[in-house]
XYZ file of C-alpha atoms in Angstrom:
684
model
C -125.781 32.958 -95.401
C -127.107 34.908 -98.358
C -128.023 38.573 -98.073
C -130.836 39.809 -100.294
C -130.091 42.688 -102.642
C -131.520 44.290 -105.746
C -129.774 43.172 -108.887
C -129.521 46.196 -111.163
C -130.021 45.488 -114.828
C -127.359 47.660 -115.935
C -126.992 45.417 -118.669
C -127.553 47.418 -122.055
C -127.984 44.629 -124.636
C -127.791 44.604 -128.393
C -126.781 48.209 -129.006
C -125.222 48.522 -132.474
C -123.756 51.250 -134.647
C -124.281 50.990 -138.439
C -121.657 52.735 -140.595
C -123.034 52.581 -144.131
C -121.376 54.690 -146.827
C -122.463 53.729 -150.326
C -119.432 55.302 -151.979
C -116.929 52.940 -150.302
C -118.777 49.647 -150.830
C -116.008 48.061 -152.856
C -113.361 49.034 -150.322
C -115.484 47.606 -147.479
C -115.887 44.326 -149.375
C -112.136 43.971 -149.629
C -111.762 44.637 -145.907
C -114.444 42.036 -145.141
C -112.726 39.388 -147.217
C -109.495 39.866 -145.237
C -111.118 40.293 -141.831
C -109.124 38.379 -139.199
C -112.007 38.044 -136.760
C -114.422 36.517 -139.304
C -111.730 34.028 -140.248
C -111.266 32.994 -136.600
C -114.907 32.386 -135.682
C -115.790 28.827 -136.845
C -118.172 28.556 -139.786
C -120.317 26.054 -137.850
C -120.928 28.484 -134.970
C -124.458 28.503 -133.580
C -124.224 32.214 -132.832
C -121.808 35.118 -132.998
C -121.944 38.596 -131.460
C -119.330 41.061 -132.618
C -118.514 44.616 -131.457
C -116.450 46.737 -133.815
C -114.364 49.633 -132.431
C -115.600 49.223 -128.882
C -114.730 52.721 -127.643
C -116.589 54.447 -130.470
C -119.600 52.123 -130.322
C -119.984 52.482 -126.554
C -119.642 56.245 -126.907
C -122.519 56.353 -129.376
C -124.673 54.335 -126.971
C -123.821 56.691 -124.114
C -124.895 59.696 -126.147
C -128.299 58.168 -126.915
C -128.925 57.067 -123.318
C -127.759 60.218 -121.542
C -130.653 61.704 -119.567
C -132.792 58.568 -120.008
C -130.814 55.676 -118.554
C -131.102 55.065 -114.780
C -127.394 54.209 -114.732
C -125.416 57.239 -113.491
C -122.389 56.490 -115.658
C -121.889 55.611 -119.314
C -121.933 52.123 -120.813
C -118.282 52.447 -121.837
C -117.268 53.219 -118.259
C -119.373 50.365 -116.827
C -117.896 47.793 -119.210
C -114.370 49.012 -118.554
C -114.940 48.761 -114.797
C -116.282 45.203 -115.043
C -113.440 44.186 -117.347
C -110.944 45.775 -114.943
C -112.428 43.758 -112.059
C -111.932 40.549 -114.036
C -108.345 41.314 -115.059
C -107.349 43.053 -111.820
C -106.028 46.191 -113.515
C -107.888 49.423 -114.349
C -105.390 50.098 -117.142
C -106.495 46.932 -119.036
C -102.885 46.374 -120.023
C -102.427 44.866 -123.460
C -106.125 45.133 -124.402
C -106.936 47.108 -127.559
C -110.259 48.756 -126.648
C -110.392 50.493 -130.024
C -110.507 47.199 -131.936
C -113.167 44.505 -132.470
C -114.417 41.959 -129.907
C -116.456 38.805 -130.513
C -118.308 36.079 -128.597
C -119.298 32.838 -130.334
C -120.731 29.430 -129.522
C -120.089 26.197 -131.406
C -121.207 22.599 -130.777
C -118.195 20.302 -130.598
C -118.533 16.667 -131.722
C -118.998 14.156 -128.930
C -121.020 11.220 -127.638
C -123.690 13.395 -126.019
C -124.045 15.917 -128.836
C -127.418 14.593 -129.973
C -128.932 13.965 -126.535
C -127.393 16.917 -124.672
C -125.920 19.459 -127.128
C -125.376 22.099 -124.438
C -122.813 19.935 -122.646
C -120.657 19.935 -125.796
C -121.035 23.635 -126.586
C -117.886 25.753 -126.493
C -118.499 29.435 -125.801
C -115.478 31.599 -126.444
C -114.616 35.278 -126.406
C -112.037 36.874 -128.671
C -110.382 39.895 -127.029
C -108.044 42.021 -129.203
C -104.605 42.522 -127.677
C -101.738 44.820 -128.581
C -99.247 42.488 -126.898
C -100.337 39.113 -125.478
C -97.350 38.837 -123.137
C -98.217 42.264 -121.709
C -101.859 41.148 -121.410
C -100.783 38.239 -119.174
C -97.986 39.919 -117.203
C -99.602 43.356 -116.896
C -102.936 42.237 -115.417
C -102.592 40.792 -111.872
C -105.471 38.306 -112.172
C -103.941 36.569 -115.219
C -101.744 33.613 -114.269
C -98.659 32.436 -116.109
C -99.325 30.061 -119.048
C -99.036 26.331 -118.348
C -97.332 23.811 -120.631
C -100.200 24.085 -123.142
C -100.231 27.896 -123.094
C -103.381 28.227 -120.961
C -103.559 30.961 -118.298
C -106.076 30.993 -115.494
C -107.867 34.263 -114.655
C -108.848 34.608 -110.982
C -108.512 37.147 -108.159
C -107.206 36.352 -104.671
C -109.497 34.093 -102.667
C -111.909 33.609 -105.581
C -112.172 30.388 -107.634
C -110.902 30.463 -111.217
C -113.613 31.910 -113.439
C -111.942 32.108 -116.869
C -109.062 30.663 -118.830
C -107.236 32.203 -121.789
C -104.747 31.409 -124.530
C -103.380 33.232 -127.562
C -104.670 33.023 -131.141
C -103.145 35.546 -133.519
C -103.721 39.098 -132.314
C -106.416 37.960 -129.894
C -106.804 36.315 -126.520
C -109.258 33.410 -126.729
C -111.131 33.239 -123.415
C -113.651 30.736 -122.079
C -115.150 29.664 -118.737
C -113.142 27.697 -116.184
C -112.741 23.909 -116.371
C -112.918 23.908 -120.176
C -109.155 23.741 -120.777
C -109.299 20.819 -123.200
C -111.939 22.519 -125.344
C -109.967 25.791 -125.204
C -106.744 24.178 -126.398
C -108.534 22.263 -129.171
C -110.356 25.382 -130.387
C -107.187 27.506 -130.294
C -105.322 24.885 -132.340
C -108.172 24.649 -134.829
C -108.205 28.437 -135.283
C -104.416 28.830 -135.451
C -103.946 26.069 -138.034
C -107.070 27.048 -140.007
C -108.306 23.449 -139.804
C -111.905 24.622 -140.138
C -113.338 27.363 -142.325
C -114.172 30.720 -140.775
C -117.642 32.213 -140.458
C -116.896 34.643 -143.258
C -116.905 31.759 -145.748
C -120.598 31.022 -145.074
C -121.994 34.567 -145.107
C -123.501 36.262 -148.113
C -122.262 39.667 -149.261
C -124.832 41.623 -147.225
C -124.114 39.741 -143.998
C -120.376 40.092 -144.492
C -120.708 43.844 -145.009
C -122.791 44.208 -141.872
C -120.369 42.082 -139.836
C -117.366 44.332 -140.482
C -119.070 47.738 -140.696
C -121.696 47.819 -137.956
C -120.812 48.760 -134.413
C -122.322 45.531 -133.129
C -123.495 42.621 -135.233
C -125.438 39.626 -133.900
C -125.924 36.480 -135.978
C -127.715 33.162 -135.407
C -127.185 30.149 -137.665
C -130.740 28.779 -137.647
C -129.693 25.588 -139.415
C -127.217 24.774 -136.643
C -129.869 25.598 -134.034
C -132.321 23.289 -135.779
C -129.867 20.389 -135.997
C -128.587 20.755 -132.433
C -131.603 21.935 -130.462
C -134.564 21.132 -132.718
C -135.626 17.874 -131.000
C -135.305 19.437 -127.542
C -137.279 22.544 -128.552
C -139.973 20.453 -130.252
C -140.461 18.423 -127.082
C -140.885 21.598 -125.033
C -143.333 22.969 -127.592
C -145.389 19.785 -127.456
C -145.636 20.195 -123.699
C -146.815 23.775 -124.193
C -149.413 22.606 -126.713
C -150.772 20.066 -124.241
C -151.122 22.774 -121.599
C -152.804 25.159 -124.037
C -155.093 22.406 -125.261
C -156.566 22.230 -121.770
C -157.545 25.901 -121.925
C -161.232 26.599 -122.580
C -162.206 28.542 -125.700
C -163.559 32.056 -125.411
C -167.267 32.801 -125.044
C -167.561 33.300 -128.784
C -166.196 29.796 -129.297
C -162.883 31.024 -130.677
C -159.710 29.161 -129.881
C -157.905 32.358 -128.863
C -154.251 33.352 -129.412
C -153.013 29.878 -128.466
C -154.386 28.526 -131.740
C -151.450 29.869 -133.744
C -148.971 28.068 -131.507
C -151.059 24.898 -131.498
C -150.938 24.777 -135.290
C -147.259 25.705 -135.604
C -144.959 23.199 -137.285
C -141.850 24.253 -135.388
C -139.414 21.812 -136.994
C -140.514 22.781 -140.509
C -140.169 26.496 -139.755
C -136.655 26.055 -138.349
C -135.559 23.862 -141.248
C -136.518 26.602 -143.720
C -134.755 29.509 -141.959
C -131.098 29.891 -142.914
C -130.083 32.661 -140.524
C -131.202 35.615 -138.454
C -129.252 38.802 -137.876
C -129.841 41.918 -135.811
C -128.280 45.363 -135.719
C -128.920 48.512 -133.707
C -127.711 51.977 -134.649
C -127.697 54.536 -131.822
C -127.689 58.231 -132.618
C -128.209 61.199 -130.289
C -131.949 61.410 -131.036
C -132.955 57.894 -132.092
C -132.102 54.196 -131.943
C -132.513 52.228 -135.170
C -132.976 48.448 -135.055
C -132.608 46.321 -138.183
C -133.613 42.653 -138.220
C -133.205 40.262 -141.165
C -134.577 36.745 -141.655
C -133.012 34.731 -144.488
C -134.654 31.581 -145.861
C -132.954 28.442 -147.142
C -132.974 28.626 -150.974
C -135.537 26.385 -152.653
C -137.805 26.096 -149.599
C -141.432 27.129 -149.325
C -140.399 30.063 -147.158
C -137.895 31.272 -149.752
C -140.598 31.144 -152.419
C -142.845 33.314 -150.230
C -140.172 35.873 -149.426
C -140.298 37.548 -152.816
C -141.817 40.959 -153.348
C -144.536 39.805 -155.767
C -145.726 36.710 -153.890
C -149.425 36.596 -153.001
C -148.814 36.075 -149.267
C -146.399 38.974 -148.985
C -148.604 41.301 -151.006
C -151.515 40.476 -148.686
C -149.351 41.268 -145.649
C -148.140 44.526 -147.156
C -151.679 45.561 -148.120
C -152.881 44.996 -144.544
C -150.071 47.114 -143.127
C -150.695 49.844 -145.706
C -154.439 49.904 -144.977
C -154.285 53.297 -143.232
C -156.211 56.531 -143.541
C -154.622 58.585 -146.365
C -154.522 61.744 -144.287
C -152.968 59.964 -141.348
C -150.281 58.356 -143.487
C -149.436 61.651 -145.145
C -148.933 63.408 -141.834
C -146.680 60.610 -140.573
C -144.501 60.153 -143.637
C -142.266 63.146 -143.011
C -141.568 61.959 -139.457
C -140.826 58.431 -140.724
C -138.399 59.666 -143.368
C -136.620 61.812 -140.785
C -135.942 58.688 -138.730
C -135.568 56.175 -141.601
C -134.275 58.031 -144.683
C -134.601 54.973 -146.963
C -138.192 54.241 -145.931
C -139.425 55.814 -149.182
C -138.154 52.734 -151.043
C -139.585 50.215 -148.570
C -142.493 47.861 -149.303
C -144.388 49.145 -146.272
C -143.924 51.804 -143.578
C -145.797 52.943 -140.485
C -145.661 54.186 -136.906
C -146.594 52.631 -133.582
C -146.928 53.916 -130.030
C -145.284 51.620 -127.478
C -147.787 52.733 -124.862
C -150.443 50.708 -126.721
C -148.324 47.583 -126.283
C -147.926 48.171 -122.568
C -151.651 48.828 -122.183
C -152.343 45.408 -123.692
C -149.780 43.825 -121.387
C -151.338 45.359 -118.266
C -154.790 44.247 -119.418
C -153.563 40.637 -119.747
C -151.609 40.619 -116.475
C -152.713 37.982 -113.920
C -153.120 40.696 -111.285
C -154.690 44.191 -111.506
C -152.208 46.840 -112.635
C -152.708 50.603 -113.111
C -153.523 51.587 -116.678
C -150.927 53.709 -118.497
C -153.322 56.403 -119.702
C -150.562 58.904 -120.430
C -150.487 61.126 -123.510
C -147.375 60.915 -125.702
C -146.116 63.158 -128.488
C -143.992 60.659 -130.430
C -144.031 57.137 -131.899
C -141.627 54.534 -133.190
C -141.335 54.328 -136.982
C -140.972 51.113 -138.961
C -140.294 50.053 -142.538
C -140.049 46.647 -144.203
C -138.629 45.103 -147.354
C -139.153 41.642 -148.826
C -137.243 40.001 -151.651
C -134.575 37.493 -152.672
C -135.571 35.082 -149.921
C -135.147 37.671 -147.169
C -137.390 39.830 -144.994
C -135.867 42.927 -143.401
C -137.471 45.190 -140.808
C -136.187 48.563 -139.660
C -137.516 50.155 -136.481
C -136.520 53.613 -135.227
C -137.082 54.463 -131.562
C -136.880 58.230 -130.948
C -135.200 59.248 -127.708
C -138.253 61.386 -126.935
C -140.522 58.325 -127.089
C -138.183 56.305 -124.843
C -138.220 59.128 -122.288
C -142.038 59.172 -122.419
C -142.215 55.422 -121.801
C -139.755 55.601 -118.897
C -141.750 58.437 -117.326
C -144.957 56.418 -117.724
C -143.410 53.448 -115.933
C -142.288 55.691 -113.100
C -145.790 57.115 -112.707
C -147.305 53.616 -112.781
C -144.886 52.446 -110.100
C -145.924 55.370 -107.906
C -149.609 54.530 -108.451
C -148.974 50.900 -107.422
C -147.209 52.051 -104.247
C -150.067 54.382 -103.320
C -152.675 51.695 -104.099
C -150.805 49.222 -101.923
C -150.938 51.638 -99.000
C -154.682 52.196 -99.529
C -155.331 48.443 -99.706
C -153.523 47.986 -96.429
C -155.627 50.702 -94.773
C -158.824 49.034 -96.037
C -157.707 45.651 -94.693
C -157.048 47.177 -91.286
C -160.506 48.814 -91.218
C -162.290 45.638 -92.289
C -160.513 43.462 -89.699
C -160.177 45.653 -86.589
C -160.459 42.767 -84.074
C -158.375 40.147 -85.887
C -155.363 38.978 -83.921
C -152.413 38.136 -86.155
C -149.000 36.716 -85.401
C -146.370 39.444 -85.912
C -144.818 39.155 -89.338
C -143.381 41.167 -92.189
C -145.572 43.570 -94.129
C -146.842 42.275 -97.461
C -147.010 45.787 -98.934
C -144.434 48.392 -99.753
C -143.709 50.294 -96.513
C -145.232 53.719 -96.003
C -143.136 56.876 -96.377
C -142.312 58.651 -93.104
C -140.801 62.144 -93.264
C -137.786 62.653 -91.027
C -137.698 66.459 -91.078
C -139.213 66.770 -87.599
C -137.407 63.712 -86.196
C -133.834 64.087 -87.419
C -133.638 67.256 -89.502
C -131.101 67.607 -92.289
C -128.442 64.908 -92.636
C -124.756 65.575 -93.087
C -123.658 65.646 -96.747
C -120.346 66.483 -98.419
C -119.009 66.482 -101.965
C -116.792 63.458 -102.544
C -115.930 64.061 -106.193
C -116.754 66.102 -109.289
C -116.785 65.379 -113.021
C -117.178 68.247 -115.498
C -117.081 67.790 -119.298
C -117.549 70.968 -121.372
C -116.452 69.703 -124.792
C -117.457 66.286 -126.165
C -118.056 65.098 -129.724
C -119.071 61.441 -130.070
C -119.209 61.629 -133.877
C -115.493 62.465 -133.946
C -114.643 60.106 -131.107
C -113.715 62.993 -128.766
C -115.021 61.823 -125.363
C -113.207 63.284 -122.335
C -113.570 60.908 -119.383
C -115.665 58.715 -121.689
C -118.643 61.031 -121.183
C -120.864 63.507 -123.017
C -121.214 67.136 -121.942
C -122.388 67.516 -118.373
C -121.616 68.098 -114.727
C -121.704 65.370 -112.080
C -121.452 65.652 -108.303
C -120.654 62.556 -106.246
C -122.084 63.133 -102.761
C -121.352 61.314 -99.497
C -124.171 61.345 -96.937
C -124.291 60.173 -93.315
C -127.699 58.695 -92.430
C -129.002 59.073 -88.863
C -129.224 55.303 -88.264
C -128.165 51.962 -89.779
C -130.439 51.030 -92.692
C -131.327 48.002 -94.789
C -131.302 49.722 -98.142
C -131.133 53.167 -99.719
C -133.783 52.980 -102.428
C -133.332 56.336 -104.181
C -134.278 59.965 -103.850
C -134.927 63.204 -105.718
C -132.946 66.371 -106.347
C -135.023 69.447 -105.482
C -132.758 72.412 -106.227
C -129.302 73.036 -107.694
C -128.379 76.646 -108.539
C -125.118 78.441 -109.297
C -123.978 81.713 -107.758
C -125.168 83.367 -110.990
C -128.700 82.034 -110.478
C -128.615 79.349 -113.224
C -130.741 76.242 -112.552
C -128.702 73.073 -113.177
C -131.499 70.522 -112.684
C -132.285 68.346 -115.737
C -135.478 69.250 -117.593
C -137.293 65.931 -117.074
C -138.231 64.520 -113.673
C -136.498 61.241 -114.504
C -133.170 63.039 -114.762
C -133.649 64.526 -111.284
C -134.062 61.167 -109.587
C -131.184 59.829 -107.489
C -130.407 56.441 -108.997
C -128.293 53.536 -107.758
C -127.073 54.954 -104.429
C -124.392 52.742 -102.856
C -124.566 51.856 -99.165
C -121.218 51.476 -97.371
C -120.267 48.575 -95.103
C -121.324 50.481 -91.989
C -124.911 50.590 -93.336
C -125.050 54.332 -92.540
C -122.844 56.020 -95.139
C -124.222 56.310 -98.672
C -122.572 57.509 -101.888
C -124.661 58.719 -104.821
C -124.073 60.611 -108.062
C -126.102 63.600 -109.240
C -126.188 64.263 -112.994
C -126.632 68.004 -113.706
C -126.564 70.506 -116.550
C -123.347 72.379 -117.346
C -122.681 75.480 -115.209
C -122.408 78.686 -117.213
C -118.915 79.986 -117.981
C -119.273 82.848 -115.478
C -120.258 80.614 -112.556
C -117.740 80.284 -109.746
C -119.694 78.067 -107.396
C -122.993 76.552 -106.333
C -125.420 78.539 -104.232
C -127.494 75.523 -103.178
C -127.610 71.752 -103.680
C -130.642 70.136 -102.017
C -132.863 67.092 -102.275
C -134.150 64.069 -100.395
C -133.028 60.459 -99.906
C -135.271 57.456 -99.286
C -134.126 54.512 -97.189
C -135.524 51.424 -95.466
C -135.269 50.536 -91.798
C -136.651 47.580 -89.870
C -137.130 46.214 -86.398
C -135.548 42.967 -85.316
C -135.389 40.007 -87.680
C -136.998 36.700 -86.777
C -136.270 33.154 -87.899
C -138.834 31.361 -90.056
C -138.309 27.618 -90.575
C -140.202 26.295 -93.604
C -139.899 22.766 -92.236
C -138.709 19.529 -93.844
C -139.854 19.534 -97.468
C -139.106 17.863 -100.777
C -136.538 19.894 -102.696
C -138.350 19.551 -106.018
C -140.558 21.683 -108.229
C -144.050 22.127 -106.800
C -143.113 21.389 -103.180
C -144.682 23.726 -100.613
C -143.138 25.038 -97.402
C -144.842 25.491 -94.050
C -144.977 29.314 -93.986
C -144.834 32.540 -96.028
C -146.630 30.886 -98.971
C -143.367 29.163 -99.868
C -143.395 27.144 -103.095
C -140.431 25.749 -105.036
C -141.187 26.959 -108.551
C -138.352 25.228 -110.367
C -135.252 23.038 -109.977
C -133.058 23.134 -113.083
C -129.475 22.632 -114.213
C -127.770 25.817 -115.391
C -125.750 24.926 -118.527
C -123.772 28.177 -118.304
C -122.508 27.354 -114.790
C -121.214 23.830 -115.344
C -124.767 22.480 -114.918
C -125.015 23.743 -111.334
C -128.445 23.245 -109.756
C -130.567 26.409 -109.654
C -133.625 26.406 -107.377
C -136.417 28.973 -107.692
C -138.231 29.667 -104.394
C -141.386 31.807 -104.365
C -142.290 33.625 -101.140
C -145.130 35.987 -100.234
C -142.602 38.669 -99.310
C -141.008 41.737 -100.813
C -137.248 41.343 -101.510
C -136.349 43.905 -98.831
C -138.047 41.845 -96.127
C -135.595 38.937 -96.454
C -132.439 39.278 -94.358
C -130.919 35.861 -95.119
C -131.725 32.378 -96.442
C -130.042 29.092 -95.513
C -130.558 25.558 -96.905
C -129.996 22.340 -94.928
C -130.116 18.669 -95.874
C -132.509 16.479 -93.901
C -129.623 15.331 -91.661
C -128.787 18.944 -90.769
C -125.839 19.430 -93.149
C -125.707 23.031 -94.377
C -125.736 23.391 -98.165
C -123.383 25.711 -100.051
C -125.670 28.192 -101.845
C -125.491 31.639 -103.411
C -128.345 33.905 -104.466
C -128.274 34.585 -108.193
C -131.244 36.937 -108.547
C -134.945 37.412 -107.995
C -138.161 38.458 -109.729
C -140.798 40.383 -107.784
C -144.405 40.734 -108.986
C -147.042 42.295 -106.780
C -146.815 40.793 -103.299
C -144.661 37.768 -104.113
C -141.023 37.287 -105.022
C -139.257 34.347 -106.653
C -135.651 34.073 -105.466
C -133.120 32.026 -107.440
C -130.369 30.136 -105.611
C -127.376 28.391 -107.166
C -126.490 25.259 -105.192
C -122.972 23.856 -105.206
C -122.818 20.078 -105.161
C -125.656 17.570 -105.241
C -129.123 18.674 -104.149
C -130.588 16.203 -101.602
C -134.132 14.896 -102.192
C -135.395 16.507 -98.970
C -134.221 19.365 -96.808
C -135.057 22.386 -94.734
C -135.059 26.082 -95.686
C -134.600 28.641 -92.906
C -135.096 32.378 -93.406
C -134.389 35.434 -91.286
C -137.150 37.953 -92.007
C -137.296 41.612 -91.021
C -140.265 42.860 -89.003
C -141.738 46.373 -89.063
C -140.182 47.447 -92.346
C -140.468 51.213 -92.761
C -139.622 53.563 -95.610
C -138.089 56.871 -94.525
C -137.398 60.129 -96.331
C -134.744 62.597 -95.178
C -133.784 65.966 -96.703
C -130.261 67.292 -97.308
C -128.811 70.636 -98.305
C -125.369 72.053 -99.156
C -124.855 75.801 -99.667
C -122.091 78.037 -100.969
C -119.563 75.567 -102.376
C -117.178 75.860 -105.313
C -117.739 73.938 -108.538
C -115.145 71.437 -107.273
C -116.940 70.934 -103.961
C -114.790 73.061 -101.671
C -115.747 76.165 -99.664
C -116.861 79.205 -101.689
């Protein structure tokens, strides 16, 4: 049985810190040449992602995201917690969190390399260790090495998920059931049988690899050789689908024309590599992307500053009103100090991009007509067979975009309620079989029904002094005050969806609520096993030095309840893409092998339901045998949701899908209040 749940994207991807000091260039070059990690990663790697000085890099990310991210704790804390869950020890014994980490993928030679390159890909992680023996013995989930030095990493009652072995000052880790590849790769690295990635990089790439907080690199030539035929086949399929599309009224071919005319194989053959870096600072996030061409190719000839094609591109980008450009230049230089030497510069408002996206959406969406005060800034350089773009995202602009999304979500909820009321008025006599609501449930206030719920302070975190630039981060956090509250709901619930802080004041009268509404929202509340107790964190401003306690802490929580659940049998159906079930608009959208999970079968099932309406899902073979499945995620758009299920073992050609669906889903809102407590949560 699989319970539905919201999968939080707490994942913060591609955040990088760029440490560029022109005066120490020669010293950095020497360090790069001797870099142990670059020597370990194989030169033929398809990709490599490297994090330098993890603690410092994660701290920089936390400082940029504080007050904007929906995650109530920092990235550094989240990663440490996940890593601790894997190893079974919160101390992360033997792991050097202040050193550099790397993940890489390389295609190993084999019979199926040309026809199925993914099956022969080795994906490994290099984790820095202070003492490998302590890493194995000090973390409960790490098993003792076998005869070949391989340790299995697994917690009690859970199948082995990772295996590890030692290479130099690092633990080389890969997914389970890849022991032979792990041993072969470790031997290759230890004996230096193959050249390291550092031997193939140019000076600029090498400098970025060792100096930036996080460096991501793709070897386009390896991608082309290994995946080119597969990608070309997929592109040809896309071209056939686009070719069936009718031209616009003006007779134009539309945006598909560019893809139709694309020579994918030629483009990939001419790109040598791609790299990406992101530099977080307290007020802005800078992204740098570089495309390098293969020397002697047509692309390399074009990527020179004085080429006709590049000059035409630059002239188009520079075609701005003089007054407008003058007013923007100071803001651009503040975000990108070297933009004055770039070939072209400019600004762009992300809200324009989202407006275009909503206009092209297959279903009506509210327009984001929200005024903003800031923009992203960009600058570009072309020369020596390379094109480099720099983009700076101010924190202010990110906060504006997040606020706009929140307002749009509220508009969609309100519109859904209005649509439901209209449907009820238009069909007053229609008799319908009881079933789950296809709209977001209405909000029902509980003030008259249940009054205030019981709330207590479970924990407190207070950081008065923090300096990310110097690496001084008490508790891994920036300055701030956090209350962790425990609330008892009046009844068992399906989900606690969020809430809002209304008032937090000290005994001196200081208001501790964050300035922006987004910061006042209660995010990621955790429901306990009894389905009544909920724990949630409240991020607040620092109390003043003279404050001894809190006069009031109040707000509201939102939660979902439902009536009884009912069984819905979709009937015997083909378990293949395109097959339709007998109820709930069920359609199997896809059936694919997941290369990252030992080619396990992943089935995508679309239902005309909201995620909260699904209590459980079970799969059966045609003969009644229950299949071993696990839910791996979902995507919800409008009134339909596509659930993804990972299926263990062989998927039968036909089967039956049975759901338990909640009836009478209702969204409730309940207030809470605490008065006269100390800053640590006790009586005051």
